[in-house]
Amino acid sequence: MSKSAIIIAFMLCSSVPLISIAEPLPYSQLDVKPLDPAKDIEIDLFISHWQESMPGYSHGSLVERDIFTRNEGDPMAPKRRGTVLTEVKRFSHAILGVNTSTIPVTLTDEQEIFYIESGSGVISSGGKTSLLYEGIGVLIPPGIEFTMTNTGDEQLSMYVIVEPIPEGFTPNREILVRDENVLPMYTSTGHWTHINKRLFRQEDGLAILVGMGPVWFDPMTMGQPHSHSEGVEEIWFSLKGDIHILLGKEMRKFPPGTAYKIPPDSKTPHSTINASNERVKTFWLMKNAKHTPEPYSQLDPNPYDPSTEPDIDMYIGHWMESSPRFTHGSLIERDVLTKCDGDPLKPPRKGAVLKYVNRFVHATLMEHHTTIPVTPTGEQELFYILTGTGILKSGEKIYELYPGITFLVPEGVEFTMTNTCDEPMTMYMVAEKAIEGFKPGNKIVIRDENTEPYHTSTAHWVNTNKWLIKKDEGLSDLELFLTVTIMPENFAQPHSHGEGVEEIWCTISGDVKFLLGKEIRDLPPGAAYMIPPDGKTPHANFNVSEKPAKFFYYGRGWNSPK
């Protein structure tokens, strides 16, 4: 990473960076800079749905509606949404009505590929007839007459890809019909998680495309984010399921009937994401070219290898998975994550990952209960109130407690808490070490998140942060204590952290998913994770819901000695 890139990364988060300053390993992160409309691709121009176009007619009675059309100008700046094709001649969705047949058609200087989406029918050519139904692909070379007939009681719907015939190409001498249902799987680890079949390849008679076929994504999986270079035309369309895509630095819904093309600029990554509980189905087609990706435009392309990569579930914990204990006289604590006394890259048990913090817990003070006076020794305690109301006393000072209140109790300062309401008062608590040479403050530091301004909305692309307590306000080893909100349909920048960094994310509210390494997981309220500090395991939080998601966050090690 260049010095200028480091400075930019620092400035994005103002005086307190939320990224590791250490040199990132190759494929360990995507571009850290927030979306810049003046420089970054306008991704919505590369996404389209067939229902957004007007119907036209071909083959006598085939009703076609364009998905993508030809680009006659700058392929990086289409004049209209969907005018992105530079290699394929036409890409559309088509319908053949009930009891309807096409007229006899013979192609010239092009070939067509039909992929049947639904319905039933037949295609006839040269005295041969083949059945058409869901999952059938048909490759029709030029110079061969054919007709299609809908033999069912519902419309026969299909996708149509039209290839040009390059000079020197020898087309097939007859129609080729393939049934994806009887083809073997090609791979289940392409780009981490692509489960695909190759319907047609160049050796089958494709003219310019290297391949095409259906691609499935199992529940809670996503593909490796990566980019493509000039001369590549890769198109995906959605067939079944609740799908999202990452394209550049933005996430979009990808409902059936929608397609997208990856801008061939070598720096706009793409990934298909299945954050649902059901398998989803897409379709892929591609014209290839030599690929020279820009730095930080893709993550590690290798499939997950459990023998060399972290077991991410060891870095995830939930307070409901631990047993209760009592502290402060009447505070019920349950561990979220616990201490690791050995190698943080080899946790001895699930959630035992903390090296620089003594405790990270969820705590409950029962209704109308009061803690005994406690004075932290060798550590200081940070609290974030989740539910309930109460009061905090320290010396002559009394503070109100309610959701969003954060406070730091320095080493050597006595305090008590009282729950003043008729429901439990719950909170997160972090006990940080008082490191050698640290001089703690002499009074409690308190912040009301509800009245604090947002400090940024573009950290790691989409993190909207409220800094609650910073290093210069009394933290010992930690550098920042804050909350982060991710708005609906947003995906944060994947990035990794190196040795000495301890960064924790814990969900407060919302339907949260996250990428850690090459896998995605749910992060329900009460769950937390730490990023393995190996410099190569990326993480990213994302929100596929329609409501904001909120996190509790703390970290250290970006500027501290390791």
XYZ file of C-alpha atoms in Angstrom:
562
model
C 0.000 0.000 0.000
C 1.475 3.367 -0.952
C 2.050 6.130 1.581
C -0.632 8.190 -0.145
C -3.120 5.322 0.214
C -2.336 5.088 3.913
C -2.892 8.821 4.332
C -6.211 8.603 2.479
C -7.324 5.709 4.660
C -6.417 7.723 7.738
C -8.280 10.818 6.570
C -11.446 8.861 5.789
C -11.904 8.220 9.479
C -10.585 11.605 10.582
C -8.330 11.551 13.643
C -9.062 7.945 14.596
C -8.624 5.390 11.793
C -10.745 2.274 11.703
C -8.268 0.346 9.593
C -4.902 -1.222 10.175
C -2.041 0.987 9.023
C 0.117 -2.099 8.384
C 0.807 -3.116 4.782
C -2.142 -5.307 3.700
C -1.384 -8.648 2.123
C -2.439 -9.260 -1.495
C -6.143 -10.088 -1.818
C -6.764 -9.168 1.832
C -8.972 -6.146 1.210
C -10.875 -4.170 -1.376
C -10.361 -0.482 -2.117
C -10.815 1.436 1.139
C -11.884 4.727 -0.409
C -15.605 5.554 -0.142
C -17.769 5.724 -3.240
C -16.839 8.682 -5.402
C -19.435 9.270 -8.160
C -16.875 11.330 -10.062
C -14.497 8.367 -10.301
C -16.389 5.171 -9.558
C -18.714 3.404 -11.979
C -22.436 4.184 -11.792
C -23.412 0.560 -11.248
C -27.134 0.957 -11.896
C -26.374 1.571 -15.563
C -25.016 -1.998 -15.682
C -28.131 -3.573 -14.132
C -31.430 -4.125 -15.906
C -34.639 -6.169 -15.847
C -36.506 -7.292 -18.936
C -39.704 -5.775 -17.604
C -38.110 -2.318 -17.966
C -38.119 -2.529 -21.781
C -40.845 -2.408 -24.401
C -41.850 -5.646 -26.210
C -40.799 -6.355 -29.772
C -41.311 -9.279 -32.134
C -38.935 -11.733 -33.737
C -39.155 -15.177 -35.364
C -42.698 -14.293 -36.414
C -44.370 -14.712 -33.023
C -41.687 -14.577 -30.346
C -42.250 -11.627 -28.003
C -38.846 -10.286 -26.968
C -37.978 -7.664 -24.370
C -34.413 -6.388 -24.140
C -32.373 -6.857 -21.014
C -29.155 -5.354 -22.372
C -28.553 -3.551 -25.670
C -25.458 -2.566 -27.613
C -23.090 0.122 -26.388
C -21.821 2.303 -29.181
C -19.830 4.730 -27.039
C -17.731 4.534 -23.877
C -18.315 1.090 -22.305
C -17.553 2.569 -18.862
C -20.161 5.306 -19.219
C -23.319 3.930 -20.903
C -25.663 6.639 -22.138
C -28.690 4.728 -20.846
C -29.361 1.994 -18.339
C -28.577 -1.385 -19.884
C -26.756 -0.156 -23.012
C -23.669 -2.120 -22.047
C -23.079 -4.882 -24.634
C -19.752 -4.679 -26.445
C -19.274 -8.308 -27.537
C -22.677 -10.042 -27.463
C -25.093 -8.720 -30.109
C -28.315 -9.098 -28.162
C -29.494 -10.293 -24.760
C -33.221 -10.500 -24.117
C -36.076 -12.338 -22.468
C -38.642 -13.920 -24.794
C -42.096 -15.503 -24.583
C -43.870 -17.827 -26.989
C -47.606 -17.856 -26.359
C -49.828 -20.906 -25.809
C -50.600 -22.863 -29.027
C -48.168 -20.638 -30.928
C -45.294 -21.481 -33.268
C -42.526 -19.358 -34.712
C -42.107 -19.052 -38.458
C -39.210 -20.971 -40.035
C -36.053 -18.942 -39.400
C -32.518 -19.319 -40.759
C -29.853 -17.210 -39.042
C -27.221 -15.286 -40.976
C -23.903 -14.009 -39.556
C -24.991 -14.783 -36.004
C -26.034 -17.652 -33.777
C -28.613 -17.806 -31.044
C -28.644 -19.528 -27.706
C -31.988 -20.127 -26.012
C -32.233 -21.023 -22.329
C -35.691 -22.218 -21.326
C -36.973 -20.681 -18.111
C -40.452 -22.238 -17.908
C -43.196 -23.858 -19.945
C -42.989 -26.691 -22.465
C -42.645 -26.981 -26.206
C -40.596 -28.412 -29.055
C -37.938 -27.165 -31.443
C -37.702 -28.684 -34.917
C -34.838 -28.558 -37.408
C -33.616 -30.822 -40.188
C -36.276 -33.436 -39.544
C -35.399 -33.678 -35.838
C -37.580 -32.540 -32.948
C -36.424 -31.940 -29.368
C -38.433 -31.200 -26.254
C -38.199 -27.799 -24.578
C -38.699 -27.359 -20.827
C -37.050 -25.695 -17.859
C -33.271 -26.123 -17.929
C -32.965 -26.868 -21.650
C -30.352 -24.941 -23.613
C -30.393 -24.725 -27.405
C -27.442 -23.574 -29.525
C -28.561 -22.607 -33.027
C -25.788 -21.989 -35.577
C -26.267 -19.914 -38.733
C -27.504 -21.476 -41.951
C -29.901 -23.943 -40.294
C -33.669 -23.526 -40.480
C -35.673 -24.089 -37.299
C -39.066 -23.511 -35.692
C -40.330 -23.550 -32.104
C -43.803 -24.509 -30.903
C -45.418 -24.047 -27.504
C -47.134 -27.376 -26.742
C -48.106 -26.607 -23.169
C -50.934 -24.768 -21.446
C -48.789 -21.851 -20.278
C -46.411 -19.493 -22.025
C -42.976 -20.795 -22.997
C -40.475 -18.305 -21.570
C -36.760 -18.174 -22.265
C -33.617 -16.065 -22.326
C -32.000 -15.281 -25.672
C -28.283 -14.644 -26.234
C -27.119 -13.708 -29.718
C -23.443 -14.114 -30.680
C -21.742 -12.569 -33.710
C -19.834 -14.902 -36.020
C -16.162 -13.884 -36.044
C -14.005 -14.263 -39.132
C -12.605 -17.753 -39.444
C -15.151 -19.369 -37.130
C -16.649 -22.692 -38.260
C -20.160 -23.112 -36.839
C -21.854 -26.400 -35.983
C -23.792 -28.147 -38.741
C -26.867 -28.795 -36.640
C -28.712 -27.539 -33.602
C -27.290 -28.618 -30.254
C -29.760 -29.248 -27.417
C -28.554 -29.737 -23.830
C -30.497 -30.619 -20.689
C -28.868 -29.119 -17.590
C -30.768 -31.572 -15.416
C -28.646 -34.508 -16.641
C -25.295 -32.685 -16.839
C -22.761 -33.297 -14.052
C -21.666 -30.480 -11.790
C -18.589 -28.662 -13.067
C -17.409 -27.302 -9.699
C -18.694 -26.273 -6.275
C -15.719 -24.105 -5.285
C -15.328 -21.686 -8.194
C -14.856 -18.216 -6.740
C -15.277 -19.816 -3.284
C -18.868 -21.067 -3.543
C -20.141 -21.213 -7.139
C -21.968 -24.490 -7.727
C -22.202 -24.629 -11.492
C -22.793 -26.653 -14.601
C -21.345 -25.764 -18.000
C -24.247 -25.851 -20.428
C -22.181 -24.825 -23.452
C -18.485 -24.166 -23.964
C -16.366 -23.134 -26.944
C -15.716 -26.761 -27.813
C -19.497 -27.202 -28.078
C -19.740 -24.523 -30.761
C -19.868 -21.145 -29.014
C -18.473 -18.438 -31.274
C -17.064 -15.770 -28.912
C -18.229 -16.844 -25.459
C -15.999 -19.199 -23.481
C -18.892 -20.696 -21.558
C -22.322 -20.363 -20.022
C -24.485 -22.231 -17.587
C -26.522 -22.230 -14.391
C -24.849 -21.329 -11.099
C -26.378 -22.131 -7.715
C -25.499 -20.601 -4.359
C -26.250 -22.531 -1.212
C -27.794 -20.749 1.794
C -25.511 -18.228 3.516
C -22.783 -18.196 0.885
C -21.313 -15.564 -1.394
C -18.863 -15.581 -4.275
C -15.330 -14.202 -4.179
C -15.378 -10.486 -4.983
C -13.234 -9.906 -8.075
C -13.030 -7.583 -11.070
C -12.610 -7.974 -14.836
C -10.495 -6.189 -17.429
C -11.041 -4.630 -20.834
C -12.275 -7.136 -23.396
C -14.144 -9.264 -20.853
C -17.927 -9.418 -21.117
C -19.413 -11.299 -18.191
C -23.156 -11.285 -17.589
C -25.209 -12.788 -14.784
C -28.966 -13.098 -14.588
C -31.155 -14.172 -11.704
C -33.496 -17.156 -12.004
C -34.731 -18.151 -8.537
C -34.450 -16.970 -4.974
C -33.746 -13.989 -2.753
C -30.419 -12.791 -4.135
C -28.195 -9.752 -3.638
C -25.138 -8.615 -5.532
C -22.111 -6.545 -4.603
C -21.022 -4.447 -7.576
C -18.262 -1.955 -6.940
C -18.875 -0.513 -3.487
C -22.649 -0.915 -3.484
C -25.096 -3.734 -2.873
C -28.321 -4.271 -4.804
C -31.236 -6.697 -4.739
C -31.099 -9.160 -7.635
C -34.633 -10.500 -8.207
C -35.440 -13.064 -10.931
C -35.466 -11.474 -14.380
C -32.675 -9.043 -13.485
C -29.220 -9.150 -15.046
C -25.976 -7.304 -14.514
C -22.728 -6.922 -16.408
C -19.411 -6.375 -14.671
C -17.851 -3.093 -15.835
C -14.546 -4.186 -17.481
C -12.368 -1.562 -15.799
C -10.147 -3.924 -13.767
C -11.214 -2.311 -10.508
C -14.968 -2.796 -10.005
C -15.443 -6.002 -7.982
C -18.565 -8.108 -8.127
C -20.009 -10.904 -6.022
C -23.301 -12.765 -5.855
C -24.650 -13.113 -2.314
C -27.186 -15.549 -0.906
C -27.969 -14.388 2.618
C -31.198 -16.420 2.699
C -32.018 -19.875 4.032
C -32.845 -21.331 0.599
C -30.638 -22.278 -2.352
C -30.769 -19.702 -5.172
C -30.145 -20.043 -8.901
C -28.468 -17.720 -11.371
C -27.055 -18.017 -14.902
C -23.623 -16.967 -16.134
C -22.119 -16.273 -19.560
C -18.751 -14.838 -20.456
C -16.384 -13.727 -23.187
C -12.935 -13.877 -21.687
C -9.742 -11.863 -22.138
C -6.446 -11.511 -20.316
C -7.206 -10.151 -16.847
C -4.980 -7.629 -15.092
C -6.792 -6.538 -11.930
C -6.083 -3.245 -10.232
C -4.717 -3.405 -6.676
C -7.417 -4.013 -4.057
C -10.010 -5.005 -6.671
C -10.415 -8.620 -5.573
C -10.082 -10.943 -2.622
C -8.186 -14.237 -2.499
C -9.571 -16.425 -5.322
C -8.607 -19.755 -3.743
C -11.411 -21.832 -2.225
C -11.574 -22.139 1.531
C -8.883 -24.469 2.888
C -9.561 -25.527 6.501
C -5.977 -26.745 6.867
C -4.490 -23.272 6.337
C -7.275 -20.766 7.045
C -8.921 -19.812 10.346
C -12.008 -21.609 11.580
C -14.109 -18.469 11.720
C -16.682 -19.931 14.102
C -13.995 -19.983 16.800
C -13.967 -16.170 16.634
C -17.722 -15.771 17.163
C -19.544 -15.797 20.486
C -22.944 -15.022 21.999
C -23.601 -14.230 25.632
C -26.425 -16.769 25.732
C -23.849 -19.502 25.093
C -22.063 -18.844 28.405
C -22.974 -19.442 32.048
C -23.928 -16.561 34.367
C -21.731 -15.339 37.199
C -22.009 -12.487 39.687
C -19.802 -9.412 39.938
C -20.183 -5.975 41.532
C -22.332 -7.639 44.176
C -25.432 -8.029 42.044
C -24.457 -7.676 38.412
C -25.126 -10.833 36.386
C -22.389 -11.225 33.786
C -22.270 -13.626 30.841
C -19.255 -13.773 28.568
C -19.577 -12.723 24.956
C -15.921 -13.464 24.171
C -13.242 -14.697 26.577
C -9.469 -14.565 27.100
C -6.981 -16.429 24.940
C -3.778 -17.108 26.838
C -2.035 -18.680 23.856
C -1.864 -18.016 20.140
C -4.808 -15.789 19.086
C -4.748 -17.503 15.702
C -5.400 -20.842 17.406
C -8.181 -20.256 19.961
C -8.365 -23.109 22.488
C -12.153 -23.020 22.405
C -14.975 -21.147 20.694
C -14.928 -17.449 21.556
C -11.635 -17.592 23.508
C -9.918 -14.926 21.406
C -9.248 -11.874 23.601
C -5.606 -10.966 24.129
C -5.644 -7.298 25.085
C -8.973 -6.998 26.926
C -9.685 -8.775 30.221
C -13.435 -9.262 29.743
C -16.164 -8.595 27.243
C -19.561 -9.443 28.708
C -23.271 -8.875 28.582
C -24.442 -7.788 32.021
C -27.835 -7.511 33.698
C -28.866 -5.574 36.790
C -32.219 -6.856 37.963
C -35.135 -4.509 38.567
C -34.538 -2.240 41.613
C -31.208 -3.920 42.409
C -28.063 -1.970 43.331
C -24.443 -2.981 42.950
C -22.026 -2.768 45.845
C -19.370 -0.026 45.696
C -16.610 -1.223 43.350
C -13.221 0.337 42.571
C -11.522 -1.152 39.489
C -7.938 -2.220 40.112
C -5.472 -3.008 37.350
C -8.171 -2.325 34.794
C -10.917 0.102 33.924
C -14.467 -0.678 32.886
C -16.526 0.616 29.993
C -20.313 0.208 29.893
C -22.929 0.671 27.175
C -26.564 0.612 28.346
C -28.902 -1.462 26.178
C -32.232 -1.497 28.034
C -33.773 -0.217 31.229
C -33.123 2.885 33.338
C -31.155 3.590 36.461
C -28.577 5.808 38.119
C -24.805 5.776 38.384
C -23.132 7.187 41.509
C -19.486 8.097 41.944
C -18.466 10.365 44.830
C -20.906 13.248 44.860
C -21.853 12.788 41.220
C -25.088 11.125 40.092
C -25.770 10.289 36.448
C -28.907 8.975 34.782
C -28.643 5.675 32.927
C -30.803 4.744 29.948
C -30.314 3.141 26.513
C -27.410 4.724 24.649
C -25.515 5.924 27.702
C -21.831 4.961 27.637
C -19.463 5.492 30.531
C -15.848 4.807 31.418
C -14.922 4.009 35.028
C -11.171 4.662 35.396
C -8.905 2.549 37.546
C -9.168 3.684 41.175
C -12.596 5.361 40.882
C -15.380 3.938 43.056
C -18.906 3.634 41.667
C -22.306 1.985 42.096
C -25.242 1.398 39.773
C -28.930 1.182 40.685
C -31.760 -0.073 38.505
C -34.687 2.295 39.089
C -37.229 0.651 36.773
C -39.501 -2.379 36.735
C -37.484 -4.308 34.136
C -33.905 -5.554 33.976
C -31.260 -3.009 32.987
C -28.948 -4.667 30.453
C -25.604 -3.549 29.118
C -22.344 -4.520 27.465
C -19.198 -4.181 29.529
C -15.565 -4.207 28.481
C -12.796 -4.441 31.073
C -9.569 -3.130 29.581
C -6.140 -3.485 31.111
C -4.447 -0.530 32.733
C -1.220 -0.934 30.779
C 2.193 -0.108 32.202
C 2.815 3.626 32.333
C -0.862 4.509 31.883
C -2.214 7.311 34.057
C -5.970 6.877 34.528
C -8.350 9.763 34.943
C -9.857 10.608 38.300
C -13.514 10.779 37.321
C -16.076 8.928 35.276
C -16.349 9.833 31.586
C -19.936 9.648 30.343
C -21.463 10.087 26.903
C -25.047 10.055 25.645
C -25.087 8.396 22.252
C -28.522 9.874 21.580
C -27.139 13.430 21.545
C -23.751 12.695 19.973
C -23.393 13.673 16.304
C -22.418 11.203 13.619
C -18.729 11.557 12.844
C -18.732 9.866 9.448
C -21.040 7.923 7.143
C -18.388 6.660 4.723
C -15.908 4.761 6.893
C -15.216 1.488 5.063
C -17.725 2.659 2.435
C -20.914 2.649 4.529
C -20.206 2.690 8.284
C -22.094 5.520 9.960
C -20.212 6.037 13.225
C -20.716 7.757 16.533
C -17.467 7.979 18.478
C -18.335 7.645 22.135
C -15.010 7.443 23.971
C -11.614 7.895 22.318
C -8.021 7.270 23.349
C -7.378 10.846 24.456
C -10.463 10.795 26.680
C -9.077 8.219 29.086
C -8.765 4.864 27.357
C -5.746 2.812 28.376
C -5.015 0.288 25.617
C -8.137 0.607 23.485
C -8.225 3.325 20.879
C -11.925 3.713 20.239
C -15.279 2.810 21.741
C -18.230 3.568 19.449
C -21.476 2.523 17.797
C -21.838 1.917 14.070
C -25.018 1.957 11.999
C -25.284 0.351 8.571
C -28.287 1.462 6.584
C -30.485 -0.944 4.573
C -29.035 -2.656 1.506
C -25.431 -1.709 2.270
C -22.192 -3.708 2.306
C -19.052 -2.496 4.082
C -15.547 -2.633 2.602
C -13.933 -6.036 3.148
C -10.538 -5.645 4.806
C -8.234 -7.517 7.162
C -6.175 -6.687 10.267
C -2.702 -7.727 11.269
C -0.856 -8.784 14.388
C -1.567 -6.641 17.429
C -4.998 -5.483 16.298
C -7.996 -6.503 18.402
C -11.254 -5.412 16.806
C -14.659 -6.558 18.064
C -18.088 -6.151 16.480
C -21.270 -6.906 18.405
C -24.832 -6.496 17.151
C -27.179 -4.253 19.103
C -30.148 -4.409 16.748
C -31.088 -5.411 13.221
C -30.808 -8.327 10.828
C -27.031 -8.440 10.427
C -24.873 -10.649 8.222
C -21.117 -10.564 7.956
C -18.294 -11.899 5.832
C -15.334 -13.325 7.729
C -12.664 -14.925 5.597
C -14.549 -16.646 2.788
C -17.754 -17.450 4.682
C -20.799 -15.490 5.776
C -22.694 -15.804 9.025
C -25.658 -14.300 10.836
C -24.795 -11.931 13.679
C -27.982 -11.649 15.751
C -28.257 -9.162 18.632
C -26.055 -10.375 21.466
C -23.520 -12.051 19.180
C -20.028 -10.721 18.518
C -16.944 -11.596 16.534
C -13.268 -10.725 16.457
C -11.255 -10.461 13.251
C -8.380 -13.002 13.234
C -5.239 -10.820 13.336
C -3.406 -12.620 10.535
C -3.400 -9.825 7.973
C -5.247 -11.921 5.415
C -8.726 -12.765 6.741
C -11.120 -10.077 5.466
C -14.282 -9.066 7.254
C -17.278 -6.986 6.216
C -20.662 -6.355 7.790
C -23.688 -6.037 5.559
C -27.376 -5.326 5.915
C -29.819 -6.995 3.490
C -32.886 -5.905 5.456
C -35.113 -2.867 5.113
C -34.191 -1.435 8.518
C -30.936 0.031 9.856
C -28.588 -2.346 11.693
C -26.615 -1.154 14.717
C -23.344 -2.419 16.206
C -21.322 -1.932 19.344
C -17.617 -1.733 18.505
C -14.239 -1.433 20.139
C -10.695 -1.852 18.902
C -7.009 -1.376 19.523
C -3.708 -1.835 17.749
C -3.844 0.412 14.700
C -1.264 2.807 16.187
C -0.237 0.995 19.359
C 2.957 -1.019 19.804
C 2.293 -4.679 19.008
